[in-house]
């Protein structure tokens, strides 16, 4: 089973499954992607608005684990105020790419730039210090702790003067007030900031994780499969949250296998295959079937 392409009435191309006699991938001209150009590595690159520079960018990332090459000259680009979806089949290198961008893994080769300045993260805490926050698929919340305690976990606020500096007493009143403000700004309905996270639904727990990242991120929020374990209603709630984070001015990197969610909320789509970016396209200029075909290698963009 492979894919073929057909031109639709709106001028775009759609990929559909079939069983042709040849297994070769069908190439599509990059002119079918509005504003796209051919990159130096042969990938199709969605045109960037004039004068807009990436918030976070990477060039030629290589990461090997023994004889396995997870990233093979991967490029990356995130623009201000956008939601960039990263999609790819299993083994495409999505997780390795995100680990490099979030500081969890150091690349063997390649360059990264934050606001135009070259950076090299020594670890996740270093990335956080540079304003990059990550929401992991397993939520990374402490169920027995309150919502306020989770929001400030590892970033607790201490009381001023001797009580905080020497006795290390927490400023619980200030943390509660700021927690309420953060949750209200994202319109997350919570009964009480003092309730334990384990009493919340899956969507509300994800909301706590998103609020924590949005509260402390200065540059980028990375979301790894944020709706993977959620139902339809809770997934919609999280998608709305992601949109609100963008509306606050924070660009978002969204890693997802859920194509309907990607096409509902993403501004641009980064397609990863075999350790490198094979296309970067505007979401409105490509349909879902075509994106899947490019992702799986059934179709190529030229």
PDB file of C-alpha atoms in Angstrom, residues 7 19 69 251 290:
ATOM      1  CA  UNK A   7      -5.004  17.822  -7.729  1.00  0.00           C
ATOM      2  CA  UNK A  19      -1.581  -0.049  -4.819  1.00  0.00           C
ATOM      3  CA  UNK A  69      21.909   8.015  13.782  1.00  0.00           C
ATOM      4  CA  UNK A 251       5.691  30.634  20.406  1.00  0.00           C
ATOM      5  CA  UNK A 290      -0.561  14.953   1.681  1.00  0.00           C
TER       6      UNK A 290
END
